[in-house]
């Protein structure tokens, strides 16, 4: 337990600086990053029949234009926060409403947490990603619980779990413990899609 508390404290210490750096990034840099990431992921996900993504916050390197592009050719699942549980899912829609945490969520029928098993690839939000796929999220644990459920539903086969980050957020030393679910790849504006070893 003490080890987990140490990891949680180390994560809490890292987040403010990373969040501040994102907020300080000029809008033009964000737009360039989103365009580059959209191009990389549009190419990488051409054969996906279903993609789990998320509605990005204004400071994030994922753009809504990519979601629209993907939704024109495949099913795109968007998460809905339901408390301390795996995420629920909806199909991507342009209409949204404020969710439990004040973050916009899709205004459509809920598909249930098990819908995550349908996705051929999962785009995962992250503030930073380590060299072996450990990611720093915002601290709610929603994706760790969701990716654990996905692993139970899909079995041990290699997965496509792709963290979306800016260039300088990849390769950082990310504290982690046994509850953290590593991603298998990351995408950045300059480096494109990179597979990560476990």
XYZ file of C-alpha atoms in Angstrom:
198
model
C 0.000 0.000 0.000
C 2.818 2.425 0.850
C 4.305 1.884 -2.624
C 0.989 2.708 -4.270
C 0.679 5.840 -2.131
C 4.186 6.885 -3.170
C 3.305 6.380 -6.845
C 0.073 8.353 -6.453
C 1.984 11.196 -4.768
C 4.619 11.215 -7.528
C 1.876 11.409 -10.165
C 0.164 14.268 -8.340
C 3.478 16.133 -8.272
C 3.974 15.717 -12.038
C 0.526 16.794 -13.256
C 0.562 20.560 -12.515
C 3.666 21.235 -14.623
C 2.396 19.189 -17.552
C -1.031 20.828 -17.409
C 0.533 24.284 -17.204
C 2.732 23.554 -20.229
C -0.337 22.488 -22.205
C -2.255 25.620 -21.239
C 0.739 27.803 -22.200
C 1.086 26.246 -25.673
C 0.152 28.788 -28.369
C -3.050 28.085 -30.300
C -1.119 27.886 -33.579
C 1.121 25.135 -32.125
C -1.937 23.219 -30.949
C -3.542 23.454 -34.374
C -0.379 22.241 -36.129
C -0.098 19.346 -33.661
C -3.752 18.353 -34.173
C -3.432 18.446 -37.947
C -0.288 16.275 -37.885
C -1.795 13.777 -35.440
C -4.995 13.611 -37.500
C -2.958 12.761 -40.605
C -0.992 10.044 -38.773
C -4.100 8.436 -37.269
C -6.209 8.696 -40.427
C -3.531 6.607 -42.154
C -3.008 4.210 -39.240
C -6.700 3.457 -38.702
C -7.807 2.911 -42.309
C -8.823 -0.715 -41.701
C -10.429 -0.224 -38.266
C -14.114 -1.135 -38.182
C -14.558 0.527 -34.793
C -12.376 3.037 -32.922
C -12.744 4.131 -29.301
C -11.741 7.789 -28.996
C -12.667 10.695 -26.702
C -13.899 14.286 -26.897
C -10.727 16.362 -26.425
C -10.331 19.236 -24.011
C -9.186 22.545 -25.585
C -5.539 22.035 -24.554
C -5.233 18.473 -25.913
C -3.428 17.384 -29.097
C -6.414 15.436 -30.433
C -8.754 17.467 -32.645
C -12.471 16.970 -33.232
C -11.882 17.080 -36.990
C -10.214 13.677 -36.748
C -13.272 12.279 -34.973
C -15.507 13.572 -37.771
C -13.209 12.051 -40.415
C -13.187 8.674 -38.662
C -16.945 8.751 -38.015
C -17.589 9.201 -41.732
C -16.137 5.748 -42.403
C -16.284 3.720 -39.187
C -17.986 3.445 -35.792
C -16.410 5.843 -33.288
C -17.080 5.240 -29.591
C -16.836 8.138 -27.128
C -16.590 7.592 -23.338
C -19.090 8.616 -20.689
C -17.878 8.845 -17.073
C -20.050 6.842 -14.658
C -18.208 7.245 -11.357
C -15.471 4.926 -10.066
C -16.191 2.274 -12.695
C -15.151 1.423 -16.253
C -16.283 4.043 -18.751
C -19.635 3.708 -20.505
C -19.688 4.415 -24.263
C -21.784 6.234 -26.880
C -21.421 6.601 -30.613
C -19.761 9.874 -31.636
C -22.269 12.625 -32.300
C -21.947 16.371 -32.829
C -24.502 17.002 -30.073
C -23.115 16.866 -26.540
C -24.118 17.684 -22.991
C -22.114 18.374 -19.815
C -21.209 15.145 -18.007
C -20.645 14.339 -14.335
C -17.260 16.083 -14.247
C -18.402 19.098 -16.289
C -16.701 17.635 -19.385
C -18.750 17.409 -22.578
C -20.016 13.934 -23.438
C -22.074 12.616 -26.356
C -25.828 12.962 -26.120
C -26.830 9.541 -27.349
C -27.854 6.079 -26.193
C -25.438 4.370 -23.802
C -23.837 1.193 -25.134
C -22.477 -0.103 -21.801
C -18.895 -0.537 -20.561
C -18.515 -3.816 -22.481
C -18.693 -1.892 -25.803
C -14.958 -1.187 -25.391
C -14.335 -4.775 -26.527
C -15.721 -3.902 -29.992
C -13.018 -1.357 -30.789
C -10.166 -2.385 -33.090
C -8.089 0.464 -31.616
C -8.416 2.686 -28.563
C -7.189 6.293 -28.526
C -6.220 7.023 -24.931
C -5.776 10.515 -23.449
C -2.519 11.079 -21.578
C -0.475 13.923 -20.123
C 2.742 11.935 -20.591
C 3.849 8.473 -21.725
C 6.935 6.581 -20.593
C 9.196 4.524 -22.870
C 7.384 1.292 -21.942
C 3.852 2.598 -22.372
C 3.039 3.725 -18.847
C 0.851 6.811 -19.108
C 0.006 9.644 -16.804
C -3.694 10.443 -16.884
C -5.641 13.059 -14.982
C -6.003 10.894 -11.883
C -9.519 9.482 -12.070
C -8.451 5.927 -12.930
C -11.235 5.620 -15.507
C -9.004 4.383 -18.315
C -7.085 1.945 -16.126
C -10.385 0.330 -15.092
C -11.649 0.399 -18.683
C -8.492 -1.115 -20.177
C -8.520 -3.814 -17.491
C -12.105 -4.676 -18.492
C -11.110 -4.695 -22.162
C -8.297 -7.131 -21.365
C -10.729 -9.442 -19.570
C -13.189 -9.336 -22.472
C -10.655 -9.719 -25.296
C -8.034 -11.979 -23.756
C -4.230 -11.753 -23.884
C -3.751 -10.895 -27.595
C -1.607 -7.831 -28.387
C -3.808 -4.756 -28.429
C -3.851 -1.344 -30.160
C -3.959 1.130 -27.284
C -2.666 4.460 -28.612
C -1.862 7.408 -26.339
C -2.193 10.820 -28.009
C 0.485 13.286 -26.805
C 2.633 16.218 -27.846
C 6.240 15.477 -28.845
C 7.746 16.575 -25.527
C 5.326 14.400 -23.510
C 6.649 11.080 -24.863
C 9.541 9.259 -23.194
C 9.187 10.884 -19.785
C 9.716 8.947 -16.568
C 6.125 8.141 -15.582
C 5.556 6.681 -12.087
C 3.453 3.522 -12.196
C 2.275 0.546 -10.202
C 0.524 -2.770 -10.902
C -2.881 -1.099 -11.363
C -1.642 1.024 -14.273
C -2.478 -0.339 -17.726
C 0.258 0.507 -20.237
C -0.559 1.554 -23.793
C 1.002 -0.294 -26.721
C 1.704 2.777 -28.869
C 1.810 6.556 -28.843
C 1.222 9.129 -31.547
C 2.917 12.530 -31.567
C 2.869 15.311 -34.184
C 6.504 14.927 -35.342
C 7.193 11.257 -34.671
C 3.925 9.750 -35.875
C 2.696 6.416 -34.546
C 5.309 4.630 -32.422
C 4.982 1.102 -31.021
C 6.070 0.845 -27.393
C 7.706 -2.220 -25.831
C 6.323 -3.726 -22.628
